[in-house]
Amino acid sequence: ITIRLATVDDLQAMQNANLNNLPENYTLKYYLYHLLSWPQASFVATTTDPELVGQDIDSVKQVKKDIQYVGRGEKVVGYVLGKMNDDADTTDTTPHGHVTSLSVMRTYRRMGIADKLMRQCLYALCETYKAEYVSLHVRESNRAALHLYKDTLQFEVISIEKSYYQDGEDAYYMKKNLKLDD
Ligand code: ACO
């Protein structure tokens, strides 16, 4: 597994992974907005499929429409989409990052991939974009993600946002301080 910066060539594969893994989906335009605005803040986890290395990628795409190969047999198995806060309405003027979306394809879970993606993203938001903290929303029923954020990465629950999700589920609003002296 390789963790690397996401590029425009990965967008379709990231969107596909998101559609597979989460009910919260976004337009390609919104992915592109992330990559163009904060090109160092989003990452993909990829693996090379030995059977496909060296094959013409367009013919591969036709055969396996559900899996996104981004070139030379490389397939995207996870992604993290990160950004800096750019909400003009916010009262908090502290520069801070936000994790818009994170997911790992089912057969690649529990291998530490999400942890690695998140750490790369947090590091970039802090070092490159000078984020003092990073925030995210997570479903209160999402045990796997809550374990990752709370226990592994030491995010704190700041508040509960009632009916944050379209189906009415509440979200935990979580934060992690990124200041080096904390
Ligand atoms: N139940 C309990 N703990 C779990 C589970 C689980 N199902 N899955 C992972 N964990 C724990 C791991 O044991 C590990 O803990 P440790 O540090 O104590 O050993 C920690 O979480 C990190 O595990 P990873 O292997 O890095 O996580 P993984 O690569 O499996 O990805 C993820 C976790 C992203 C939540 C994955 O399950 C997934 O894609 N789920 C569906 C999409 C999703 O829920 N995304 C997050 C939405 S919130 C948002 O996007 C901001």
mmCIF file of C-alpha atoms and ligand atoms in Angstrom:
data_model
loop_
_atom_site.group_PDB
_atom_site.id
_atom_site.type_symbol
_atom_site.label_atom_id
_atom_site.label_comp_id
_atom_site.label_asym_id
_atom_site.label_seq_id
_atom_site.Cartn_x
_atom_site.Cartn_y
_atom_site.Cartn_z
ATOM 1 C CA ILE A 1 0.000 0.000 0.000
ATOM 2 C CA THR A 2 1.258 3.456 -0.916
ATOM 3 C CA ILE A 3 0.000 6.686 0.603
ATOM 4 C CA ARG A 4 0.501 9.659 -1.698
ATOM 5 C CA LEU A 5 -0.952 13.075 -2.435
ATOM 6 C CA ALA A 6 -4.207 12.954 -4.368
ATOM 7 C CA THR A 7 -4.133 14.457 -7.853
ATOM 8 C CA VAL A 8 -6.800 15.447 -10.334
ATOM 9 C CA ASP A 9 -6.311 12.050 -12.014
ATOM 10 C CA ASP A 10 -7.538 10.382 -8.812
ATOM 11 C CA LEU A 11 -10.784 12.349 -8.511
ATOM 12 C CA GLN A 12 -13.030 9.841 -10.210
ATOM 13 C CA ALA A 13 -11.597 6.993 -8.163
ATOM 14 C CA MET A 14 -12.008 8.964 -4.940
ATOM 15 C CA GLN A 15 -15.610 9.753 -5.769
ATOM 16 C CA ASN A 16 -16.225 6.081 -6.549
ATOM 17 C CA ALA A 17 -14.700 4.963 -3.268
ATOM 18 C CA ASN A 18 -16.842 7.513 -1.467
ATOM 19 C CA LEU A 19 -20.011 6.284 -3.193
ATOM 20 C CA ASN A 20 -19.133 2.739 -2.178
ATOM 21 C CA ASN A 21 -18.329 3.516 1.438
ATOM 22 C CA LEU A 22 -20.466 6.393 2.686
ATOM 23 C CA PRO A 23 -23.955 7.840 2.305
ATOM 24 C CA GLU A 24 -22.525 11.377 2.256
ATOM 25 C CA ASN A 25 -21.557 12.000 -1.348
ATOM 26 C CA TYR A 26 -20.257 15.028 -3.201
ATOM 27 C CA THR A 27 -20.095 16.362 -6.725
ATOM 28 C CA LEU A 28 -16.861 16.016 -8.704
ATOM 29 C CA LYS A 29 -16.754 19.792 -8.644
ATOM 30 C CA TYR A 30 -16.482 19.727 -4.844
ATOM 31 C CA TYR A 31 -13.584 17.235 -4.977
ATOM 32 C CA LEU A 32 -11.894 19.405 -7.574
ATOM 33 C CA TYR A 33 -12.431 22.447 -5.377
ATOM 34 C CA HIS A 34 -10.529 20.709 -2.565
ATOM 35 C CA LEU A 35 -7.617 19.736 -4.800
ATOM 36 C CA LEU A 36 -7.337 23.126 -6.472
ATOM 37 C CA SER A 37 -7.676 25.131 -3.261
ATOM 38 C CA TRP A 38 -5.556 22.941 -0.936
ATOM 39 C CA PRO A 39 -3.466 20.732 -3.222
ATOM 40 C CA GLN A 40 -1.375 19.377 -0.341
ATOM 41 C CA ALA A 41 -4.257 18.381 1.935
ATOM 42 C CA SER A 42 -5.823 15.284 0.338
ATOM 43 C CA PHE A 43 -4.280 11.844 0.053
ATOM 44 C CA VAL A 44 -5.010 8.474 -1.505
ATOM 45 C CA ALA A 45 -3.980 4.971 -0.533
ATOM 46 C CA THR A 46 -3.191 2.895 -3.588
ATOM 47 C CA THR A 47 -2.084 -0.584 -4.418
ATOM 48 C CA THR A 48 -0.853 -2.057 -7.638
ATOM 49 C CA ASP A 49 -2.700 -5.001 -9.036
ATOM 50 C CA PRO A 50 0.064 -7.224 -10.429
ATOM 51 C CA GLU A 51 -2.239 -8.633 -13.088
ATOM 52 C CA LEU A 52 -2.821 -5.197 -14.524
ATOM 53 C CA VAL A 53 0.592 -3.564 -14.454
ATOM 54 C CA GLY A 54 1.542 -2.417 -17.921
ATOM 55 C CA GLN A 55 -1.917 -2.901 -19.409
ATOM 56 C CA ASP A 56 -3.774 -0.226 -21.296
ATOM 57 C CA ILE A 57 -5.817 1.463 -18.628
ATOM 58 C CA ASP A 58 -8.762 2.330 -20.837
ATOM 59 C CA SER A 59 -9.397 -1.289 -21.682
ATOM 60 C CA VAL A 60 -9.098 -2.208 -18.013
ATOM 61 C CA LYS A 61 -11.666 0.445 -17.107
ATOM 62 C CA GLN A 62 -14.113 -1.075 -19.560
ATOM 63 C CA VAL A 63 -13.804 -4.501 -17.995
ATOM 64 C CA LYS A 64 -13.941 -3.435 -14.362
ATOM 65 C CA LYS A 65 -16.215 -0.441 -14.203
ATOM 66 C CA ASP A 66 -16.753 -0.699 -10.459
ATOM 67 C CA ILE A 67 -13.076 -0.422 -9.556
ATOM 68 C CA GLN A 68 -11.160 2.674 -10.438
ATOM 69 C CA TYR A 69 -7.682 2.185 -11.796
ATOM 70 C CA VAL A 70 -5.773 5.411 -12.073
ATOM 71 C CA GLY A 71 -2.924 4.241 -14.283
ATOM 72 C CA ARG A 72 -0.414 1.438 -14.746
ATOM 73 C CA GLY A 73 -2.487 -0.957 -12.662
ATOM 74 C CA GLU A 74 -2.667 1.344 -9.626
ATOM 75 C CA LYS A 75 -5.995 1.252 -7.834
ATOM 76 C CA VAL A 76 -7.304 3.568 -5.158
ATOM 77 C CA VAL A 77 -8.321 1.731 -1.971
ATOM 78 C CA GLY A 78 -8.789 4.710 0.335
ATOM 79 C CA TYR A 79 -8.727 8.475 0.454
ATOM 80 C CA VAL A 80 -8.886 11.426 2.798
ATOM 81 C CA LEU A 81 -10.287 14.711 1.590
ATOM 82 C CA GLY A 82 -8.952 17.628 3.618
ATOM 83 C CA LYS A 83 -9.406 21.376 3.499
ATOM 84 C CA MET A 84 -8.851 24.569 5.402
ATOM 85 C CA ASN A 85 -11.866 26.333 6.794
ATOM 86 C CA ASP A 86 -13.172 28.897 4.335
ATOM 87 C CA ASP A 87 -16.602 29.492 5.796
ATOM 88 C CA ALA A 88 -17.170 33.242 5.864
ATOM 89 C CA ASP A 89 -19.966 32.869 8.430
ATOM 90 C CA THR A 90 -17.803 31.362 11.111
ATOM 91 C CA THR A 91 -17.062 33.356 14.217
ATOM 92 C CA ASP A 92 -13.829 31.428 14.757
ATOM 93 C CA THR A 93 -11.058 33.219 12.877
ATOM 94 C CA THR A 94 -8.342 30.791 14.022
ATOM 95 C CA PRO A 95 -6.913 29.105 10.919
ATOM 96 C CA HIS A 96 -8.158 25.558 11.083
ATOM 97 C CA GLY A 97 -8.489 22.521 8.917
ATOM 98 C CA HIS A 98 -11.431 20.227 8.302
ATOM 99 C CA VAL A 99 -11.608 16.612 7.207
ATOM 100 C CA THR A 100 -14.461 16.503 4.712
ATOM 101 C CA SER A 101 -14.383 12.754 4.082
ATOM 102 C CA LEU A 102 -12.350 9.647 4.799
ATOM 103 C CA SER A 103 -12.935 6.086 3.691
ATOM 104 C CA VAL A 104 -11.184 2.820 2.983
ATOM 105 C CA MET A 105 -12.556 0.075 0.726
ATOM 106 C CA ARG A 106 -14.019 -2.795 2.733
ATOM 107 C CA THR A 107 -11.442 -5.469 1.910
ATOM 108 C CA TYR A 108 -8.598 -3.147 2.893
ATOM 109 C CA ARG A 109 -9.927 -2.154 6.316
ATOM 110 C CA ARG A 110 -8.248 -2.798 9.689
ATOM 111 C CA MET A 111 -4.786 -2.610 8.169
ATOM 112 C CA GLY A 112 -3.946 0.862 9.485
ATOM 113 C CA ILE A 113 -4.673 2.637 6.198
ATOM 114 C CA ALA A 114 -7.138 5.206 7.585
ATOM 115 C CA ASP A 115 -4.770 5.981 10.426
ATOM 116 C CA LYS A 116 -1.939 6.670 7.944
ATOM 117 C CA LEU A 117 -4.162 8.752 5.653
ATOM 118 C CA MET A 118 -5.355 10.839 8.593
ATOM 119 C CA ARG A 119 -1.844 11.426 9.938
ATOM 120 C CA GLN A 120 -0.616 12.615 6.528
ATOM 121 C CA CYS A 121 -3.582 14.937 6.244
ATOM 122 C CA LEU A 122 -3.184 16.363 9.772
ATOM 123 C CA TYR A 123 0.533 16.901 9.207
ATOM 124 C CA ALA A 124 -0.080 18.750 5.932
ATOM 125 C CA LEU A 125 -2.849 20.913 7.373
ATOM 126 C CA CYS A 126 -0.551 21.886 10.231
ATOM 127 C CA GLU A 127 2.772 22.274 8.410
ATOM 128 C CA THR A 128 1.677 23.544 4.999
ATOM 129 C CA TYR A 129 -1.511 25.414 5.791
ATOM 130 C CA LYS A 130 -0.750 26.445 9.386
ATOM 131 C CA ALA A 131 -3.943 24.975 10.814
ATOM 132 C CA GLU A 132 -4.042 25.334 14.598
ATOM 133 C CA TYR A 133 -6.637 22.636 14.922
ATOM 134 C CA VAL A 134 -8.621 20.327 12.698
ATOM 135 C CA SER A 135 -12.318 19.507 12.934
ATOM 136 C CA LEU A 136 -14.637 16.872 11.530
ATOM 137 C CA HIS A 137 -18.142 15.460 11.808
ATOM 138 C CA VAL A 138 -18.895 11.797 12.394
ATOM 139 C CA ARG A 139 -22.106 9.824 12.848
ATOM 140 C CA GLU A 140 -22.712 8.914 16.458
ATOM 141 C CA SER A 141 -23.265 5.270 15.403
ATOM 142 C CA ASN A 142 -19.980 5.010 13.474
ATOM 143 C CA ARG A 143 -17.976 2.857 15.883
ATOM 144 C CA ALA A 144 -14.999 2.266 13.604
ATOM 145 C CA ALA A 145 -14.494 5.932 12.787
ATOM 146 C CA LEU A 146 -15.101 7.003 16.397
ATOM 147 C CA HIS A 147 -12.451 4.578 17.591
ATOM 148 C CA LEU A 148 -9.998 5.945 15.036
ATOM 149 C CA TYR A 149 -10.672 9.603 15.861
ATOM 150 C CA LYS A 150 -11.091 9.361 19.633
ATOM 151 C CA ASP A 151 -8.734 6.617 20.711
ATOM 152 C CA THR A 152 -6.120 6.394 17.975
ATOM 153 C CA LEU A 153 -5.841 10.050 16.957
ATOM 154 C CA GLN A 154 -7.012 11.745 20.169
ATOM 155 C CA PHE A 155 -9.716 13.953 18.765
ATOM 156 C CA GLU A 156 -12.120 15.410 21.337
ATOM 157 C CA VAL A 157 -15.897 15.572 21.066
ATOM 158 C CA ILE A 158 -16.821 19.263 21.203
ATOM 159 C CA SER A 159 -20.563 19.086 20.625
ATOM 160 C CA ILE A 160 -23.421 17.031 19.270
ATOM 161 C CA GLU A 161 -25.088 18.467 16.184
ATOM 162 C CA LYS A 162 -28.684 17.289 16.211
ATOM 163 C CA SER A 163 -29.997 15.782 12.954
ATOM 164 C CA TYR A 164 -26.828 16.808 11.124
ATOM 165 C CA TYR A 165 -27.255 14.028 8.574
ATOM 166 C CA GLN A 166 -30.016 13.797 5.981
ATOM 167 C CA ASP A 167 -31.527 10.706 7.609
ATOM 168 C CA GLY A 168 -31.805 12.540 10.917
ATOM 169 C CA GLU A 169 -28.816 11.003 12.699
ATOM 170 C CA ASP A 170 -26.831 13.228 15.055
ATOM 171 C CA ALA A 171 -23.181 14.077 14.435
ATOM 172 C CA TYR A 172 -20.352 14.420 16.858
ATOM 173 C CA TYR A 173 -18.391 17.543 16.063
ATOM 174 C CA MET A 174 -14.793 16.720 16.929
ATOM 175 C CA LYS A 175 -11.552 18.661 17.112
ATOM 176 C CA LYS A 176 -7.882 17.967 17.469
ATOM 177 C CA ASN A 177 -5.377 20.619 18.414
ATOM 178 C CA LEU A 178 -2.394 20.725 16.083
ATOM 179 C CA LYS A 179 -0.223 23.297 17.782
ATOM 180 C CA LEU A 180 3.178 21.753 18.282
ATOM 181 C CA ASP A 181 3.485 22.870 21.899
ATOM 182 C CA ASP A 182 0.250 21.163 22.944
HETATM 183 N N1 ACO B 1 -14.541 -1.324 15.081
HETATM 184 C C1 ACO B 1 -13.747 -0.872 16.076
HETATM 185 N N2 ACO B 1 -12.520 -0.322 15.854
HETATM 186 C C2 ACO B 1 -12.100 -0.248 14.579
HETATM 187 C C3 ACO B 1 -12.882 -0.700 13.493
HETATM 188 C C4 ACO B 1 -14.140 -1.268 13.788
HETATM 189 N N3 ACO B 1 -14.928 -1.732 12.802
HETATM 190 N N4 ACO B 1 -12.195 -0.467 12.338
HETATM 191 C C5 ACO B 1 -11.026 0.091 12.692
HETATM 192 N N5 ACO B 1 -10.972 0.216 14.038
HETATM 193 C C6 ACO B 1 -9.862 0.741 14.816
HETATM 194 C C7 ACO B 1 -8.603 -0.050 14.572
HETATM 195 O O1 ACO B 1 -8.534 -1.175 15.419
HETATM 196 C C8 ACO B 1 -7.536 0.957 14.897
HETATM 197 O O2 ACO B 1 -7.435 1.092 16.291
HETATM 198 P P1 ACO B 1 -6.034 1.013 17.070
HETATM 199 O O3 ACO B 1 -5.288 2.261 16.653
HETATM 200 O O4 ACO B 1 -6.482 1.027 18.504
HETATM 201 O O5 ACO B 1 -5.374 -0.243 16.628
HETATM 202 C C9 ACO B 1 -8.139 2.271 14.384
HETATM 203 O O6 ACO B 1 -9.559 2.061 14.384
HETATM 204 C C10 ACO B 1 -7.676 2.636 12.984
HETATM 205 O O7 ACO B 1 -7.846 1.529 12.144
HETATM 206 P P2 ACO B 1 -7.467 1.574 10.601
HETATM 207 O O8 ACO B 1 -7.089 0.184 10.183
HETATM 208 O O9 ACO B 1 -6.472 2.652 10.337
HETATM 209 O O10 ACO B 1 -8.869 1.950 9.977
HETATM 210 P P3 ACO B 1 -9.413 1.477 8.542
HETATM 211 O O11 ACO B 1 -8.345 1.623 7.509
HETATM 212 O O12 ACO B 1 -10.067 0.164 8.694
HETATM 213 O O13 ACO B 1 -10.515 2.602 8.240
HETATM 214 C C11 ACO B 1 -12.638 3.663 8.474
HETATM 215 C C12 ACO B 1 -11.439 3.045 9.214
HETATM 216 C C13 ACO B 1 -12.154 4.788 7.550
HETATM 217 C C14 ACO B 1 -13.607 4.258 9.491
HETATM 218 C C15 ACO B 1 -13.312 2.531 7.635
HETATM 219 O O14 ACO B 1 -13.930 1.630 8.516
HETATM 220 C C16 ACO B 1 -14.322 3.023 6.621
HETATM 221 O O15 ACO B 1 -13.972 3.388 5.488
HETATM 222 N N6 ACO B 1 -15.606 3.058 7.019
HETATM 223 C C17 ACO B 1 -16.698 3.518 6.150
HETATM 224 C C18 ACO B 1 -16.559 4.988 5.841
HETATM 225 C C19 ACO B 1 -16.520 5.842 7.097
HETATM 226 O O16 ACO B 1 -17.214 5.583 8.067
HETATM 227 N N7 ACO B 1 -15.700 6.907 7.056
HETATM 228 C C20 ACO B 1 -15.576 7.896 8.149
HETATM 229 C C21 ACO B 1 -16.714 8.854 8.097
HETATM 230 S S1 ACO B 1 -16.439 10.339 9.046
HETATM 231 C C22 ACO B 1 -15.629 11.374 7.984
HETATM 232 O O17 ACO B 1 -15.480 11.082 6.836
HETATM 233 C C23 ACO B 1 -15.058 12.672 8.504
#
